[in-house]
Amino acid sequence: MASTPPHCSITATTKRYQNHPYPHSQLKDHRQTHNQNPHQRWTSNQRVSLAKPPLPPSSRNAPKPAAAATTTTTQHPQIHPTFPSFQPPKSELVSDFPGRRSTRFVSKLHFGRPRTTMGTRHTSVAQEALQNVIEYGKDERALENVLLNFESRLSGSDDYVFLLRELGNRGDCKKAICCFEFAVKRERKKNEQGKLASAMISTLGRLGKVEMAKTVFEAALTEGYGNTVYAFSAIISAYGRSGYCNEAIKIFYSMKDYGLKPNLVTYNAVIDACGKGGVEFKRVLEIFDEMLRNGMQPDRITFNSLLAVCSKGGLWEAARSLSCEMVNRGIDQDIFTYNTLLDAVCKGGQLDMAFEIMSEMPAKNILPNVVTYSTMIDGYAKAGRLDDARNLFNEMKFLGISLDRVSYNTLLSIYAKLGRFEEAMDVCREMENSGIRKDVVTYNALLGGYGKQYKYDVVRNVFEEMKARHVSPNLLTYSTLIDVYSKGGLYREAMDVFREFKKAGLKADVVLYSALIDALCKNGLVESAVSLLDEMTKEGIRPNVVTYNSIIDAFGRSATTESVVVDAGQTSELQIESLSSSAVEKATKSLVADREDNQIIKIFGQLAAEKAGQAKNSGGQEMMCILGVFHKMHELEIKPNVVTFSAILNACSRCNSFEEASMLLEELRLFDNQVYGVAHGLLMGYRISLWQSLFDEVKLMDSSTASAFYNALTDMLWHFGQKRGAQLVVLEGKRRQVWENVWSESCLDLHLMSSGAARAMVHAWLLNVRAIVFEGHEVPKLLSILTGWGKHSKVVGDSTLRRAVEALLMGMGAPFRSAKCNLGRLISTGSVVASWLRESGTLKVLVLHDDRTHQENLRFGQISNLQMLQL
DNA sequence: CTAGGGTTAG
C-alpha cells in the first residue's frame, strides 16, 4: 500500500490519520473523534446523513440508509430492453434538479489532452526539425529558415503533420500555423494538403483557437482540399470543444451538400459536441439513430459521449440503460464509461446508487481514480452529505491517489461555500505545496465564498492577488464579483468591475444579466429589471428560468419596500461609504464623464440613486407587468421549475385580494397542472389526496429547495385563511423531514420556516403537547420555541418570524415568553403550559379551520382530480 | 472522437 503523499494533509483528521500504522482502525478512530467534537464537522446544519462506517477499500460493502436503498439501489431501475427508446423525461419538477443548473458548459482552462504523435509515420528528420524549430524559430522568418534547411530531408505531409501537432502540444500555435502554411504551399497533392489541413484544424481546436480553426477550414474549402470527412470531423470537434455546438451541428448536416458521408469519428465528434453544448438527450438520440440507420457501429467512445449527454441533464435512468446497452453489444467499458455514468447518477441525485456502482468497479478490473473520487465527492457535497464526502476523501488518500487541480478545486469550493475559510486556505496551501498553482476556478471559488460572507475587503484583496499573479479573470470571475457587490449594495464597486469587464472585451452572458436583474429585483426596481430583460433579449442572449424566477419572486415586494441592506459588522464601513451621497455623486459623475450609453451603467447609477433615498416605483401596475413576464416566458418556451412555483405562490401571498391571487395561480395552471391542482384545491378547501405524488417529487430536491416550496405553499394558504390546509402541508413537510429537526417534545425549532408554516406548526406542536398532557404523560420541565434570528428573513436581524409567532401565542393566551439571553427563543415551564392546555377554552383556539371548505361535498374534490387527469 | 471542479433564482 502506497504511503499517503505528504501533500494530502488537508484536514486535521487527516494528519492524525497519517500517524497510525493501520488506516482502518484509524478511520474508526477518526469517526469517533469526529462525533465527539461537533466543531470539527464540515458544517453545523448538515442533513441527516447516515455516516457510513468508512471501511478500507478492499472490504467496502456499501452500507446504505434503509429508506433510500429501497427506492434506489436494491430495486433495480427498469432497464429498457428496447433500446434506444428511453423513458420520457421525468416531471418538470425533478428535471430541474440543482445539479444541472449550469447554463455554461465550456470554459475550461485546460483544453484536451495532447494528441500523441507516437503512432504517426514521421521520420527521425522530423524529430530533429522539431528541436530546431523550438530552439531557433524565434520569429516567423527564423522559423522559415529552419524549415528551408530541412525542406529537402523532410518527407511529405506526415513529417509536417508531426511537426505542427507537436508544436500544438507545446501550446505554440503560431509556430504550428507557420509550419502548416509552409508545408501546404509546397505540397502539390490535394489529399496531402487535406491531411495537413485536418491536422491543423484539430490542433487549433484542441488549443481552443476555434476562430483560427475556422479560418483554416474555410481556406481549405476554397482552395479545394478541405472537403474531406477528416477536415469536417476536425472542425466539428473544434466547435464542440469551444462550446459552439450549434455551429458543429450545422457543419455536420452540411456534409451531405459536399457529398461527404460522416464516419464513426464524425458521429462521435458531433455527439460529443452536443454533450458539451448541453443539447437535449432526445435530440442527440436522433443523431444516434441516424448513425445506426446508416449502418455505423457505435463504439465505446460513442457511448461514452452519449453518457456525457446524460450526465449534463442528470438523466440517470437513461445513463444506466446506455451502460446496459454497451454490455449487450459487447462493447468494453472503461474508466471513462464508469466516471461518466457515475457523474450522471450523481447529478440525478442517486448518490447511493452511484456508490454502489463505484463499489462494483474493482470487480470489473477498473479501479476508481482521482476523477471517480472527485465526481463522487462533489455529488455528496452537493447533496449535503458531507460526512459521506469526507469519508470518500479519506479513502482516496488512503489509497494513495493524489489530488489534482480539479479535486483540489472541488474541495476548496466545498469549504468556500460553507464559509470555512481556515480550511479553504489550508486547501490552497496544500495545492500550491504540491506544485499546482491557483487557477481561475480557485480564485472564483474564493471570491464567491468571501463575497457570500460579506467579506468585501478580502474579496478585493483576492481579486488583486489574482491579477498580480497573472491569472486572467474570466466571465465567471466578473459575474461573481458583480453579483457579490450588487447584492451587498456596493454599486460603485459593481460598476467598476463592470467597466473592467467591458475593457477585457468579454461579452455579457445570461448569468451576468441574471445577476444584475436579481440585484434590481432585490432593490425593488422590478420595472428596470424587466427592461434589462428586454435588453438582453435584444442582444441575442436568451434568458433562462433563473432570470425569470428572480423577476417573479420580486413581484409585489417593491410595494412593501423590502429592500436589502445586509449588515455585516466588519464591512459596514464600505457600505456606508457607498451609501453616502458623495459616493452617489461620484458614481453619477463618472457615469456622465464616461458618457457611456450603456443601460447597465445607467442602472448602477439608478441603484446608487435609489440608495440615496429617491422615491421608488410603487407596485401599482405590477400585475400587468408580471402577467406580461409570464406571457414572454411561455413564448420563449422556458420551462419553469419548482423555484418558479415557489415564487408564484409567494407572489400570491403578497396579493391583497383573493381574485388577484387567483389570476396568478392561473399562470401556474398553464405551467404545471399538477402543482396548480394541489395549490388551488387546497386554497378552495377541497379534500384532495393527489398532493402526495406532488410532494414525492419535491422530496427529490435538495433540502433548501424543498423547504422553500413547502414554506411558500403554506404561507399562501395561511394568508388566505386556509389554516387547516396549511397545517396539513406543514405536517406533511415535517413527516418528510423538509425542515431538519423541527420538532421534539421539549423544543420546536422554526428557524427554517416561513411565518405561515411556523404558525401552522405551532398549533400542531401544542396539540401534540396537549395530547401528552391528556394521556397522563409527563411534560418536559422546560418547553421552548426557537424562531431564530430572522435567518430566513431578507433583512438580517429583523425577525418577522419571531414577531408573528409571538403575536400568535399571545392571541391564544399561550404562556410563552422571550428568553432573556436569546430573543429568538420563546420559553415556558412544562407545568404552566400543561395547566393552560387543561383549560376548557384552549382546545378551541388550538384547532385550526379553513375559511373555505367543501367537506360536505366530496364531489368537488373528485371533479378537481378529474380535471387534473384530463389536462 | 471520451470522464470530474467554478457564476445567476429559493
Short mmCIF file of C-alpha atoms in Angstrom, two decimals, chain A residues 93 642 644-653 658 661-695 698 708-726 728-729 850 852 854 861 864-865 867-868:
data_model
loop_
_atom_site.label_atom_id
_atom_site.label_comp_id
_atom_site.label_asym_id
_atom_site.label_seq_id
_atom_site.Cartn_x
_atom_site.Cartn_y
_atom_site.Cartn_z
CA LEU A 93 -40.09 19.42 -11.11
CA VAL A 642 -40.03 24.25 -8.51
CA THR A 644 -40.78 29.22 -10.20
CA PHE A 645 -43.69 27.60 -8.42
CA SER A 646 -42.46 28.76 -5.05
CA ALA A 647 -42.06 32.27 -6.42
CA ILE A 648 -45.60 32.30 -7.83
CA LEU A 649 -47.02 31.00 -4.56
CA ASN A 650 -45.12 33.66 -2.64
CA ALA A 651 -46.37 36.29 -5.03
CA CYS A 652 -49.92 35.05 -4.33
CA SER A 653 -49.32 35.53 -0.63
CA PHE A 658 -58.19 36.60 -3.44
CA ALA A 661 -54.05 35.74 -6.28
CA SER A 662 -56.31 33.59 -8.41
CA MET A 663 -55.06 35.34 -11.53
CA LEU A 664 -51.52 34.50 -10.61
CA LEU A 665 -52.44 30.98 -9.72
CA GLU A 666 -53.97 30.62 -13.16
CA GLU A 667 -50.48 31.14 -14.51
CA LEU A 668 -49.43 28.13 -12.53
CA ARG A 669 -52.09 26.14 -14.31
CA LEU A 670 -50.53 26.93 -17.66
CA PHE A 671 -47.15 25.86 -16.40
CA ASP A 672 -47.92 22.76 -14.43
CA ASN A 673 -51.36 21.49 -13.87
CA GLN A 674 -50.43 19.24 -11.02
CA VAL A 675 -48.92 21.98 -8.91
CA TYR A 676 -51.84 24.18 -9.82
CA GLY A 677 -54.32 21.47 -8.91
CA VAL A 678 -52.84 20.94 -5.49
CA ALA A 679 -52.43 24.62 -4.65
CA HIS A 680 -55.82 25.57 -5.98
CA GLY A 681 -57.53 22.59 -4.40
CA LEU A 682 -56.09 23.35 -1.01
CA LEU A 683 -56.93 27.01 -1.37
CA MET A 684 -60.54 26.19 -2.15
CA GLY A 685 -60.70 23.74 0.69
CA TYR A 686 -61.13 20.58 -1.36
CA ARG A 687 -60.05 17.46 0.41
CA ILE A 688 -57.80 16.11 -2.23
CA SER A 689 -55.38 13.29 -1.87
CA LEU A 690 -53.46 13.90 -5.06
CA TRP A 691 -50.89 16.07 -3.36
CA GLN A 692 -48.96 13.07 -2.13
CA SER A 693 -47.40 12.46 -5.50
CA LEU A 694 -46.50 16.12 -5.84
CA PHE A 695 -44.72 16.03 -2.55
CA VAL A 698 -40.44 17.70 -4.14
CA ALA A 708 -38.81 26.85 0.11
CA PHE A 709 -41.66 25.18 -1.73
CA TYR A 710 -43.36 23.99 1.45
CA ASN A 711 -42.89 27.41 3.01
CA ALA A 712 -44.39 29.15 0.01
CA LEU A 713 -47.40 26.88 -0.23
CA THR A 714 -48.16 27.06 3.49
CA ASP A 715 -47.74 30.81 3.54
CA MET A 716 -50.23 31.28 0.79
CA LEU A 717 -52.77 29.01 2.44
CA TRP A 718 -52.36 30.73 5.77
CA HIS A 719 -52.59 34.14 4.13
CA PHE A 720 -55.95 33.29 2.63
CA GLY A 721 -57.36 31.72 5.76
CA GLN A 722 -56.90 28.09 4.81
CA LYS A 723 -55.25 27.34 8.11
CA ARG A 724 -56.21 23.73 8.37
CA GLY A 725 -54.86 23.19 4.86
CA ALA A 726 -51.68 24.97 5.84
CA LEU A 728 -51.81 19.57 6.55
CA VAL A 729 -48.98 20.78 4.32
CA ASP A 850 -60.32 26.61 6.82
CA ARG A 852 -63.45 27.80 2.69
CA HIS A 854 -66.04 21.73 0.68
CA GLY A 861 -62.62 17.09 -4.85
CA SER A 864 -60.83 18.57 -9.31
CA ASN A 865 -58.98 15.29 -9.59
CA GLN A 867 -59.81 17.88 -14.28
CA MET A 868 -56.23 17.27 -13.38
#
